[in-house]
Short mmCIF file of N, CA and C in Angstrom, two decimals:
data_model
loop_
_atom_site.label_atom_id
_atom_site.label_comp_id
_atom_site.label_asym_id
_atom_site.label_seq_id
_atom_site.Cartn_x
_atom_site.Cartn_y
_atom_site.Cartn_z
N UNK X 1 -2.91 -0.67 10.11
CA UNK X 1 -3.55 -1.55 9.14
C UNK X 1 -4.98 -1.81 9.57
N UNK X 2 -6.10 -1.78 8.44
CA UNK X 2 -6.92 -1.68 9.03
C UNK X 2 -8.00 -2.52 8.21
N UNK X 3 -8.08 -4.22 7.95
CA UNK X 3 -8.70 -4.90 7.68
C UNK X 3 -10.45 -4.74 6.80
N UNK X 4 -10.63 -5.09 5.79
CA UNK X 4 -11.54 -4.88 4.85
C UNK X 4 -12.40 -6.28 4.62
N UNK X 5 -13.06 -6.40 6.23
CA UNK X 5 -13.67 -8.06 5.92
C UNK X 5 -14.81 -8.13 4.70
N UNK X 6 -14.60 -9.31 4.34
CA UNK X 6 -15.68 -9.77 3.07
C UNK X 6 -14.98 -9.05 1.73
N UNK X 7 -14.05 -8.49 1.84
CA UNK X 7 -13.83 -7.50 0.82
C UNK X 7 -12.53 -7.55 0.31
N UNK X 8 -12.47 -8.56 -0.79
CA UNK X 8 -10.83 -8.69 -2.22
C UNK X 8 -10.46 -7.67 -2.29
N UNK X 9 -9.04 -7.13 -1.93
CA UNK X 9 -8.70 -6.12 -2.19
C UNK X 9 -7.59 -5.94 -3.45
N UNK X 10 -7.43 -5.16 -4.53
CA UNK X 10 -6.61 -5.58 -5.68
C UNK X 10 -5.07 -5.39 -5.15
N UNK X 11 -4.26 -6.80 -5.86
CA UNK X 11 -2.80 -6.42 -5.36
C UNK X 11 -2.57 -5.41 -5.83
N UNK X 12 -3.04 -4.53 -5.97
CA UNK X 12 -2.08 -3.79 -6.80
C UNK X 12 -2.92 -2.02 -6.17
N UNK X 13 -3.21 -2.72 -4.97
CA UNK X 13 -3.52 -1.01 -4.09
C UNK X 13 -2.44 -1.35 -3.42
N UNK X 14 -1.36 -0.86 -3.62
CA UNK X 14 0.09 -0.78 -2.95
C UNK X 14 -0.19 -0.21 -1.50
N UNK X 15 -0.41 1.21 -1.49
CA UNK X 15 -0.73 1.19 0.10
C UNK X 15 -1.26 0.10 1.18
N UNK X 16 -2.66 -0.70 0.83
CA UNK X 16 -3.08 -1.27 1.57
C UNK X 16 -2.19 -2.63 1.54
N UNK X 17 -1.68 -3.24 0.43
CA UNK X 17 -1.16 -4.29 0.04
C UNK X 17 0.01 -4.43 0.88
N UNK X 18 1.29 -3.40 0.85
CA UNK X 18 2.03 -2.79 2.17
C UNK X 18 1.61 -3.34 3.73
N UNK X 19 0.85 -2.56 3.60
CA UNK X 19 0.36 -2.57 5.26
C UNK X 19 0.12 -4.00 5.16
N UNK X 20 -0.80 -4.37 4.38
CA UNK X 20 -1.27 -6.34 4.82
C UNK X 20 0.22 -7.01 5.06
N UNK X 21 1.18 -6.85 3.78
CA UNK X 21 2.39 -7.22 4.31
C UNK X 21 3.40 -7.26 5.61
N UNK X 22 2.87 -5.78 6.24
CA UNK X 22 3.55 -5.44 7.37
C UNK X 22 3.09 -6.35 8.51
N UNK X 23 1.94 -6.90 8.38
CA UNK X 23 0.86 -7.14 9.19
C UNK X 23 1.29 -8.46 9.25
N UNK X 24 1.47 -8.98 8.43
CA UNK X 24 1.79 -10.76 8.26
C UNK X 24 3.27 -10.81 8.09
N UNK X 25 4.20 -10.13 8.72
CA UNK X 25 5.52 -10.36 8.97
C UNK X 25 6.33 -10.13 7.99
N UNK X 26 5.89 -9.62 7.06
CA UNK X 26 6.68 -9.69 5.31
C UNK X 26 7.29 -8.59 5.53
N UNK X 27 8.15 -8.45 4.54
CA UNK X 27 9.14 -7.60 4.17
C UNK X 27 8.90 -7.01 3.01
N UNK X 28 9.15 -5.59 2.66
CA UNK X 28 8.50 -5.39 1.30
C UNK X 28 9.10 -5.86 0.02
N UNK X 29 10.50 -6.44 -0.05
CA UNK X 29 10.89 -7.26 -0.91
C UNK X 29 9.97 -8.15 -1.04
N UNK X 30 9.47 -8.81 -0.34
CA UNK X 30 8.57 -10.34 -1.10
C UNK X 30 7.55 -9.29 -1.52
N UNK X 31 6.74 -7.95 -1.55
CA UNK X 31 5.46 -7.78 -2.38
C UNK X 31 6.48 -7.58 -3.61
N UNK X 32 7.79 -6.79 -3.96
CA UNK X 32 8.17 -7.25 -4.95
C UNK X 32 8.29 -8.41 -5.65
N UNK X 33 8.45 -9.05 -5.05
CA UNK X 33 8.93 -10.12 -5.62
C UNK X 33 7.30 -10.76 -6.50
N UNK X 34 6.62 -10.75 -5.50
CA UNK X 34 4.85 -10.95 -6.25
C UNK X 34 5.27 -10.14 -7.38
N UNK X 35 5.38 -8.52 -7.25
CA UNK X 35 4.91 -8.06 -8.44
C UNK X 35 5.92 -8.46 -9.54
N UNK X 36 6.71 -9.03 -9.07
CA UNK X 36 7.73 -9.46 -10.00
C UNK X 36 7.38 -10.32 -10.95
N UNK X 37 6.65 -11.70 -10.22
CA UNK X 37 6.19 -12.83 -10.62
C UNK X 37 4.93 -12.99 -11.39
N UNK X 38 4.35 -11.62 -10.89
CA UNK X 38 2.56 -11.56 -11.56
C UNK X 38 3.23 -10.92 -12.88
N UNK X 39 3.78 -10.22 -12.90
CA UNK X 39 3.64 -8.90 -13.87
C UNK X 39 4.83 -8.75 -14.83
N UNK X 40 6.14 -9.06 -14.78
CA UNK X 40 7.21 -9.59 -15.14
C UNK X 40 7.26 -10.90 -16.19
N UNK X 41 7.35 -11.50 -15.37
CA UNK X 41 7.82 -13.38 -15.60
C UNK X 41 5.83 -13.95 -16.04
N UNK X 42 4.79 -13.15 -15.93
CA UNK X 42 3.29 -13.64 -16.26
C UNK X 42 3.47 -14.47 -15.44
N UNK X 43 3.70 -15.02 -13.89
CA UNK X 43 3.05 -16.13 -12.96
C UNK X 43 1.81 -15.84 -13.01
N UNK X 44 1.64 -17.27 -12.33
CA UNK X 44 0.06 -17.40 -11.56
C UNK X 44 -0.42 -16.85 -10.51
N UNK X 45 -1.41 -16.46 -9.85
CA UNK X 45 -2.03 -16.15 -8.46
C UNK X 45 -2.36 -17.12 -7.80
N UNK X 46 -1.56 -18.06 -7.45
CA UNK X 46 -1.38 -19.81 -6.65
C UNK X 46 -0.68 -19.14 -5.46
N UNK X 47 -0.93 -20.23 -4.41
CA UNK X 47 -0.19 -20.41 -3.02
C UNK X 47 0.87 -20.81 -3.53
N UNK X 48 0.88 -21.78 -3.88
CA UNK X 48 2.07 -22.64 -4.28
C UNK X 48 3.21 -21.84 -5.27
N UNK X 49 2.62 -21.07 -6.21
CA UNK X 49 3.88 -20.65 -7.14
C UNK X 49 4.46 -19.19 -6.51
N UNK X 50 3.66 -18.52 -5.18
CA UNK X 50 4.18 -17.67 -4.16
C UNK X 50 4.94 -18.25 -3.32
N UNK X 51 4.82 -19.13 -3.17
CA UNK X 51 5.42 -19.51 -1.99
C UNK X 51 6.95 -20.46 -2.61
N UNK X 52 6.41 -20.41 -4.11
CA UNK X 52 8.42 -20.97 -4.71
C UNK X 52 8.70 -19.94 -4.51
N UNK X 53 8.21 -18.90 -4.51
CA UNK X 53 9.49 -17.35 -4.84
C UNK X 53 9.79 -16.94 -3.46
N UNK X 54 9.42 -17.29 -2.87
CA UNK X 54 9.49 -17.31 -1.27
C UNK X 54 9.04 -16.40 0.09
N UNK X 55 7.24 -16.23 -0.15
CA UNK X 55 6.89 -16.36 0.38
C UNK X 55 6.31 -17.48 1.75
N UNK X 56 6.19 -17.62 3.15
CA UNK X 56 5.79 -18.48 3.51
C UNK X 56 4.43 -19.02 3.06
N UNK X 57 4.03 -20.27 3.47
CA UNK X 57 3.11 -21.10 2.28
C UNK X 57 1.72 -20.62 2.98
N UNK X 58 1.70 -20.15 4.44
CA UNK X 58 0.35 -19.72 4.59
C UNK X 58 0.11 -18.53 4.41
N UNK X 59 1.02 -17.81 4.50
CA UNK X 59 0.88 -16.31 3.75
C UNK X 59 0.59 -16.62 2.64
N UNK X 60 1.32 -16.85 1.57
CA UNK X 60 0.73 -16.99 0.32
C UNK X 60 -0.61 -17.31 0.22
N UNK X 61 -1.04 -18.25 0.67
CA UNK X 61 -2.16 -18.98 0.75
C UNK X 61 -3.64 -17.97 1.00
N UNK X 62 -2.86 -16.92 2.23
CA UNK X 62 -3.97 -15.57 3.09
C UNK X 62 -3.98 -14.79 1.62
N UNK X 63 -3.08 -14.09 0.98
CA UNK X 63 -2.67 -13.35 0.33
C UNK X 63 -3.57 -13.65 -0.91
N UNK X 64 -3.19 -15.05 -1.35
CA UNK X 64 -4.49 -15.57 -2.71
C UNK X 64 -6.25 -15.53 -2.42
N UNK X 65 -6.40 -15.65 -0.84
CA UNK X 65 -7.98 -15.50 -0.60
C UNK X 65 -7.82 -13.91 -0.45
N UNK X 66 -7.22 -13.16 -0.23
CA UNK X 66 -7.71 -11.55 0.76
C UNK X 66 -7.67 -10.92 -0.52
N UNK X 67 -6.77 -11.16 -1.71
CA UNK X 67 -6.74 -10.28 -2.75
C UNK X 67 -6.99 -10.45 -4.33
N UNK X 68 -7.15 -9.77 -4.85
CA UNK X 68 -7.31 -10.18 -6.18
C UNK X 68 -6.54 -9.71 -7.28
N UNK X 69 -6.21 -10.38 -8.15
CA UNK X 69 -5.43 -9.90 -9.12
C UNK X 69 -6.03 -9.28 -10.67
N UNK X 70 -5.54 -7.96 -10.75
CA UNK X 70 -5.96 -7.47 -12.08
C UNK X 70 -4.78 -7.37 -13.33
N UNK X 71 -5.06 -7.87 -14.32
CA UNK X 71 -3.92 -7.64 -15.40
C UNK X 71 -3.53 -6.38 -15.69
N UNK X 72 -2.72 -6.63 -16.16
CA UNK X 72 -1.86 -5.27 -17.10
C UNK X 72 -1.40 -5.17 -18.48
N UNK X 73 -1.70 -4.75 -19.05
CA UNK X 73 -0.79 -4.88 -20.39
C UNK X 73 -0.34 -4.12 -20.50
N UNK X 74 1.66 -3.64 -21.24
CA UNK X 74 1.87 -2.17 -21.73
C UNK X 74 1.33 -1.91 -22.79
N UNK X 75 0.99 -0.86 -22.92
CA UNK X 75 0.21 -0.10 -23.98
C UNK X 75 1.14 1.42 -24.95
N UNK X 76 2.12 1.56 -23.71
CA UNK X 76 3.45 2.46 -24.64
C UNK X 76 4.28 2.62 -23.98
N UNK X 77 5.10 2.87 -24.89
CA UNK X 77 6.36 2.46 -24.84
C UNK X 77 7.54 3.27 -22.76
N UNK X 78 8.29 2.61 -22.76
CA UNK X 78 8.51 3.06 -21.73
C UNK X 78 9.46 4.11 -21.94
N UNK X 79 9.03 5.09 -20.69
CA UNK X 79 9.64 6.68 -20.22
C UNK X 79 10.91 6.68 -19.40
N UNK X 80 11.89 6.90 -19.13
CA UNK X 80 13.25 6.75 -17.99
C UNK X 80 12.37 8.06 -17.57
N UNK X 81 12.65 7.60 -16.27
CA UNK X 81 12.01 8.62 -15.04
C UNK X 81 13.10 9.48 -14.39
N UNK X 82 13.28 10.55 -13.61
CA UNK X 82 14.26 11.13 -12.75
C UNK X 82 14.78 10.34 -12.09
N UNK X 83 14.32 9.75 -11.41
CA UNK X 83 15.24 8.39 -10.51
C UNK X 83 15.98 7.43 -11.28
N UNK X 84 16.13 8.03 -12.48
CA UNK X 84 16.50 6.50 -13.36
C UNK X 84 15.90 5.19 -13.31
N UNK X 85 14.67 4.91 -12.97
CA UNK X 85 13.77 3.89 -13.48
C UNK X 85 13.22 4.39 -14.99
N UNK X 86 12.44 3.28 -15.43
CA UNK X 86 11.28 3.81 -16.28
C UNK X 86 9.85 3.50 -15.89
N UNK X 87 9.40 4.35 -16.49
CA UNK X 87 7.85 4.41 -16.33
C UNK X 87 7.24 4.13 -17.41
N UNK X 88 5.88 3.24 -17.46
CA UNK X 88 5.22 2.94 -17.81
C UNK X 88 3.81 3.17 -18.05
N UNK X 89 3.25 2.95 -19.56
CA UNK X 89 1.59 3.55 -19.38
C UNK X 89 0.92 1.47 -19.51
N UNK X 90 -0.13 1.43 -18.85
CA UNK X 90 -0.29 0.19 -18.86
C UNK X 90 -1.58 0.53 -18.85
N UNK X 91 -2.45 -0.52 -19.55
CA UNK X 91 -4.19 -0.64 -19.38
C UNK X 91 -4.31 -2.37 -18.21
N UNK X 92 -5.28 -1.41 -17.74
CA UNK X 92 -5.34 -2.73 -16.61
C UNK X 92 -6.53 -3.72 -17.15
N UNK X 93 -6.72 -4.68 -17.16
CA UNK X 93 -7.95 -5.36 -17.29
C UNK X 93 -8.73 -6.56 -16.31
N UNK X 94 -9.26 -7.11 -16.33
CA UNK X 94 -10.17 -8.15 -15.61
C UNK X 94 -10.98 -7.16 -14.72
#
């Protein structure tokens, strides 16, 4: 892991976002669980409403200054993938 001072990084560079996780003791269930809460359910980018879903409250807290959040909207309709997920086309914005 290799730190990006002065520099918001978007949640949603999974690689680096990963590693920050690894770095601050997390498990990669809780970045799900973020993306769950951002992108899913429309939460907020708060300490506080990370840290109901259960993140610890100063992680959350690191996590709301180090990164930034960009929207998503779907834009069509969803694909079932080989793995049996689906996939998605999404426009990002902010």
């Amino acid at each position: 892991f290799v730190p990006r001072p002065g520099v918001r990084s978007s949640i949603l560079d999974l690689p680096f976002a990963e590693a920050w996780c690894t770095e601050q003791g997390l498990q990669p269930a809780h970045l799900q669980k973020v993306y769950g809460h951002l992108f899913t359910k429309g939460g907020t980018w708060e300490a506080d409403a990370l840290a109901a879903i259960g993140l610890p409250r100063k992680v959350a807290q690191r996590m709301c200054d180090e990164f930034v959040v960009t929207t998503s909207k779907v834009v069509g309709a969803p694909v079932e993938s080989e793995q049996g997920g689906s996939k998605f086309v999404v426009e990002l914005t902010g």
